[in-house]
Amino acid sequence: MEQDAVDSEFDQLDDMSAEAYRLAVLEGQFRAEAIAAELNLTPEDVKRAERVLRVMRLLHPTPGDPRRLTPVSPEAASSELLGPMEQHRGQMEQHMARLRNQFAALQPVYFEGRRLRNHVEAFDTLTDPATIQSLIDSLIKRSRFEVLTVQPGGARPPHVLESAKESCLAILARGVTLRTIYQHTARSDAGTQGLVREVSAKGGEFRTTGEVVDRLIVIDREVAFVPQRRSTATSGAVVVREPALVDYLYSVHDLLWRTAAPFQSDAPEDRPVIDEVRQAILRLLAEGHKDEFVARRLGMSVRTCRRHIAEITADLKAASRFQAGVHATVRGLVGPV
């Protein structure tokens, strides 16, 4: 409490208090009436100057006459006022040194525990869709600077798009970067176009590519979600926290992003994008895949896939799919398999 008082009054030490101290030294005592007359001060000003000088230990009551205040030297006042502080500081420094040594002794314990804990927590497999989505939502709401996603497939149901839009806008409202990669087939979906239009206006970034491996979410480069692959029909997710693997997944997203095409919802569909889709179809057909696999891989319906195949066959003036593949290979339209 006394220290608080010193700090409070010290902040108010000014020329008036110093001048009152000078007069007190000349008089050999602090005479309020004389100081008020000499400096043209109000009684309140003199009382304040007296209080400041007493707190600063520059005025002491005279032994035998407490009402008579005698000035003391600044050196003596400094020793009286700062001595206990310096002693307390020395004790605090010793205490701090002991605490630092104790904390340092715990460092090996912490790092060994974290090493074992990271080994256990590096991966977590979840199978319940509601639990997976709840965890994703929770981590995204706490994201600090970046959310990266890969969303395979084409059109999604309206309620899913609406929920995704609200989540995207909330992310951007907190100043977090948002980058999403769709497949080219999403460009023709009106619902996805609407989402991209609204979210892009707030700073979200969207691109599309022909093929992606699967869904991917990377949050703050600290945690990632990838699909779980099992022999059963039940799908789940693997939560990845191992730093090296999260960095790798971030690099995968970055590579896809740099090679993907910007998604502008208000622009007409680019011909190069359509050509890239058809080239991917030709390549997958040349590898011997069925229509259903090709459609699933490229995020489109089987009907749309077959329509593309028919148009490709017509454009190449081929009588069959096999002949279309031969023509495409001769023309160099199919890259290395």
XYZ file of C-alpha atoms in Angstrom, residues 13-337:
325
model
C 6.206 15.699 -8.166
C 6.536 19.004 -10.001
C 8.204 22.388 -9.926
C 5.830 23.682 -7.233
C 6.799 20.923 -4.800
C 10.483 21.411 -5.591
C 10.200 25.167 -4.996
C 8.412 24.571 -1.695
C 11.266 22.248 -0.690
C 13.810 24.981 -1.567
C 12.048 27.486 0.700
C 11.818 24.941 3.496
C 15.590 24.396 3.283
C 16.178 28.161 3.455
C 13.868 28.500 6.480
C 15.070 25.327 8.165
C 11.482 24.141 8.385
C 8.337 23.810 6.307
C 6.189 26.848 7.169
C 2.957 26.546 5.212
C 1.869 30.187 5.571
C 5.224 31.578 4.461
C 5.469 29.233 1.508
C 1.925 30.067 0.398
C 2.676 33.788 0.544
C 6.054 33.479 -1.165
C 4.816 31.280 -4.008
C 1.286 32.708 -4.187
C -0.268 29.283 -3.555
C -3.676 28.276 -2.236
C -3.878 26.338 1.036
C -4.780 23.217 -0.971
C -1.635 23.609 -3.131
C 0.550 23.936 -0.034
C -1.029 20.845 1.536
C -0.350 18.910 -1.629
C 3.288 20.040 -1.735
C 3.690 19.039 1.903
C 2.171 15.622 1.226
C 4.468 15.058 -1.769
C 7.582 16.036 0.170
C 6.644 13.849 3.140
C 5.990 10.863 0.921
C 9.364 11.474 -0.734
C 10.930 11.523 2.774
C 12.199 15.085 2.152
C 10.328 16.372 5.226
C 10.516 14.793 8.690
C 8.615 15.672 11.871
C 10.923 17.247 14.452
C 11.476 15.021 17.529
C 9.476 16.455 20.393
C 7.416 18.644 18.048
C 5.673 16.477 15.388
C 3.913 19.475 13.896
C 7.221 21.096 12.961
C 8.484 19.641 9.658
C 12.224 19.782 8.981
C 13.754 19.301 5.518
C 16.347 16.535 5.080
C 18.923 16.064 2.343
C 17.888 14.287 -0.875
C 20.619 11.703 -0.228
C 19.212 10.836 3.177
C 15.661 10.800 1.798
C 16.778 8.528 -1.042
C 18.419 6.069 1.344
C 15.350 5.959 3.567
C 12.880 5.582 0.726
C 14.806 3.370 -1.674
C 16.692 1.229 0.826
C 13.766 -1.091 1.616
C 12.904 -1.232 -2.097
C 16.429 -2.296 -3.007
C 16.424 -4.873 -0.238
C 13.072 -6.175 -1.469
C 14.385 -6.220 -5.034
C 17.371 -8.278 -3.945
C 15.099 -10.765 -2.219
C 12.871 -10.929 -5.302
C 15.877 -11.504 -7.579
C 17.018 -14.379 -5.369
C 13.520 -15.816 -5.388
C 13.339 -15.458 -9.183
C 16.685 -17.203 -9.565
C 15.449 -20.129 -7.457
C 12.277 -20.360 -9.539
C 14.239 -20.289 -12.798
C 16.395 -23.161 -11.582
C 13.304 -25.142 -10.604
C 11.640 -24.515 -13.967
C 14.854 -25.450 -15.793
C 14.949 -28.732 -13.902
C 11.449 -29.520 -15.203
C 12.304 -28.895 -18.874
C 13.566 -32.439 -19.582
C 10.456 -33.842 -17.913
C 8.226 -31.688 -20.109
C 9.945 -32.501 -23.390
C 10.017 -36.223 -22.668
C 6.328 -36.120 -21.754
C 5.476 -34.147 -24.901
C 7.460 -36.607 -26.997
C 5.480 -39.538 -25.621
C 2.213 -37.615 -25.813
C 2.829 -36.559 -29.423
C 3.490 -40.156 -30.322
C 0.113 -41.112 -28.869
C -1.810 -38.095 -30.166
C -0.157 -37.788 -33.582
C -3.100 -39.601 -35.166
C -6.685 -40.029 -34.083
C -9.235 -42.051 -36.039
C -12.893 -41.038 -35.873
C -15.778 -42.965 -37.402
C -18.902 -41.073 -36.331
C -19.780 -38.389 -38.930
C -21.355 -36.105 -36.323
C -18.260 -36.283 -34.123
C -15.989 -35.617 -37.091
C -17.967 -32.565 -38.195
C -18.199 -31.248 -34.635
C -14.430 -31.452 -34.215
C -13.809 -29.809 -37.594
C -16.220 -26.977 -36.746
C -14.640 -26.487 -33.325
C -11.081 -26.292 -34.659
C -12.064 -24.004 -37.531
C -13.808 -21.624 -35.110
C -10.564 -21.439 -33.126
C -8.315 -21.079 -36.190
C -5.867 -18.197 -35.966
C -4.552 -17.465 -39.442
C -5.324 -20.053 -42.131
C -7.838 -22.690 -43.230
C -7.081 -24.716 -46.379
C -9.516 -27.222 -47.874
C -9.881 -29.556 -50.818
C -13.491 -30.410 -51.642
C -13.772 -33.169 -54.265
C -16.896 -33.814 -56.298
C -19.302 -31.559 -58.087
C -22.621 -30.185 -56.860
C -23.504 -30.466 -53.184
C -26.949 -30.289 -51.538
C -28.291 -26.764 -50.829
C -28.278 -27.216 -47.033
C -24.634 -28.313 -47.125
C -23.694 -25.296 -49.248
C -25.560 -22.933 -46.924
C -23.764 -24.306 -43.878
C -20.433 -24.106 -45.710
C -21.102 -20.490 -46.701
C -21.861 -19.447 -43.119
C -18.697 -21.157 -41.906
C -16.582 -19.471 -44.617
C -17.941 -16.009 -43.828
C -17.313 -16.512 -40.106
C -13.716 -17.530 -40.830
C -13.076 -14.445 -42.962
C -14.742 -12.142 -40.425
C -11.953 -13.065 -37.978
C -9.244 -12.173 -40.481
C -8.310 -15.788 -41.232
C -7.138 -16.741 -44.728
C -9.433 -19.185 -46.547
C -8.404 -21.142 -49.647
C -10.630 -23.819 -51.148
C -9.957 -26.130 -54.072
C -12.905 -27.650 -55.958
C -12.923 -29.878 -58.976
C -13.687 -28.327 -62.358
C -17.141 -29.902 -62.381
C -18.197 -27.626 -59.506
C -18.012 -24.641 -61.858
C -21.281 -25.573 -63.542
C -23.264 -25.827 -60.287
C -25.406 -22.768 -59.554
C -25.315 -23.303 -55.787
C -21.520 -23.493 -55.716
C -21.321 -20.422 -57.948
C -23.460 -18.505 -55.449
C -21.272 -19.557 -52.526
C -18.096 -18.592 -54.370
C -19.567 -15.227 -55.353
C -20.555 -14.246 -51.787
C -17.481 -15.608 -50.032
C -15.040 -14.216 -52.624
C -16.516 -10.766 -52.015
C -15.334 -11.064 -48.391
C -11.830 -12.216 -49.289
C -12.177 -15.976 -49.716
C -10.146 -17.608 -52.479
C -11.314 -20.460 -54.709
C -9.686 -22.489 -57.463
C -10.555 -25.648 -59.375
C -8.578 -28.549 -60.750
C -9.382 -31.648 -62.759
C -8.470 -34.364 -60.280
C -7.829 -34.488 -56.554
C -6.924 -37.430 -54.365
C -9.623 -36.855 -51.763
C -10.962 -34.405 -49.224
C -8.357 -32.518 -47.196
C -8.519 -29.877 -44.461
C -5.441 -28.179 -42.989
C -5.947 -25.736 -40.096
C -3.209 -23.303 -39.063
C -0.631 -25.812 -40.379
C -1.037 -27.611 -37.044
C -3.811 -30.142 -37.602
C -5.176 -31.846 -40.711
C -8.130 -34.077 -41.579
C -7.883 -36.812 -44.205
C -10.392 -39.572 -45.045
C -10.052 -42.974 -43.450
C -9.984 -45.861 -45.902
C -11.458 -49.156 -44.716
C -12.810 -52.263 -46.322
C -16.286 -51.584 -44.924
C -18.725 -49.065 -46.301
C -18.385 -46.931 -43.148
C -16.256 -43.864 -43.803
C -14.348 -41.946 -41.173
C -11.578 -39.413 -40.795
C -8.035 -39.444 -39.506
C -7.008 -36.403 -37.465
C -3.316 -35.705 -38.069
C -1.266 -33.645 -35.602
C 2.226 -34.949 -36.324
C 4.090 -31.777 -37.483
C 6.091 -33.348 -40.322
C 3.022 -34.980 -41.854
C 0.894 -31.848 -41.424
C 3.628 -29.876 -43.224
C 3.572 -32.451 -46.018
C -0.209 -32.192 -46.386
C 0.113 -28.407 -46.456
C 2.618 -28.803 -49.311
C 0.161 -31.061 -51.167
C -2.499 -28.362 -50.919
C -0.015 -25.686 -51.976
C 0.987 -27.688 -55.073
C -2.639 -28.250 -56.053
C -3.369 -24.568 -55.449
C -0.523 -23.333 -57.638
C -1.562 -25.546 -60.543
C -5.322 -24.968 -60.208
C -7.415 -22.459 -62.172
C -9.022 -19.442 -60.430
C -12.764 -19.903 -59.869
C -14.679 -16.758 -60.811
C -18.391 -17.358 -60.392
C -19.416 -14.476 -62.652
C -17.132 -15.456 -65.551
C -18.121 -17.787 -68.381
C -16.658 -21.267 -68.202
C -13.164 -21.219 -69.673
C -12.472 -23.419 -72.640
C -9.104 -24.547 -71.202
C -10.945 -25.915 -68.153
C -13.334 -27.916 -70.344
C -10.403 -29.210 -72.365
C -8.613 -30.248 -69.175
C -11.676 -32.200 -68.023
C -11.925 -34.014 -71.342
C -8.211 -34.728 -71.376
C -8.550 -36.291 -67.929
C -11.448 -38.408 -69.199
C -9.380 -39.609 -72.152
C -6.448 -40.463 -69.922
C -8.571 -42.439 -67.464
C -10.290 -44.282 -70.314
C -6.892 -45.078 -71.824
C -5.931 -46.593 -68.471
C -8.889 -48.947 -68.838
C -11.224 -47.485 -66.231
C -15.003 -47.805 -66.482
C -17.371 -44.873 -66.811
C -18.420 -45.120 -63.161
C -14.822 -44.855 -61.918
C -14.048 -41.966 -64.285
C -17.153 -40.075 -63.142
C -16.342 -40.604 -59.474
C -12.702 -39.604 -59.939
C -13.592 -36.382 -61.714
C -16.498 -35.453 -59.458
C -19.331 -35.728 -61.954
C -22.358 -37.874 -62.538
C -22.108 -40.932 -64.755
C -24.583 -39.301 -67.156
C -22.403 -36.185 -67.479
C -19.317 -38.349 -67.913
C -20.943 -40.307 -70.741
C -22.076 -37.064 -72.370
C -18.464 -35.854 -72.372
C -17.326 -39.187 -73.799
C -19.901 -38.917 -76.605
C -18.822 -35.365 -77.415
C -15.138 -36.370 -77.370
C -15.869 -39.280 -79.696
C -17.734 -36.966 -82.066
C -15.028 -34.294 -81.974
C -12.384 -36.891 -82.826
C -14.606 -38.317 -85.584
C -14.254 -41.762 -84.060
C -16.685 -44.634 -84.481
C -16.085 -46.022 -80.982
C -14.513 -45.218 -77.673
C -11.541 -47.395 -78.538
C -11.014 -45.533 -81.787
C -11.352 -42.231 -79.923
C -8.540 -43.333 -77.611
C -6.349 -44.232 -80.585
C -6.997 -40.868 -82.263
C -6.332 -39.004 -79.016
C -3.036 -40.829 -78.515
C -1.906 -40.133 -82.095
C -2.717 -36.431 -81.667
C -0.855 -36.304 -78.357
C -4.011 -35.447 -76.391
C -3.354 -38.120 -73.789
C -0.400 -37.549 -71.515
C 1.895 -40.275 -70.205
C -0.010 -43.001 -68.364
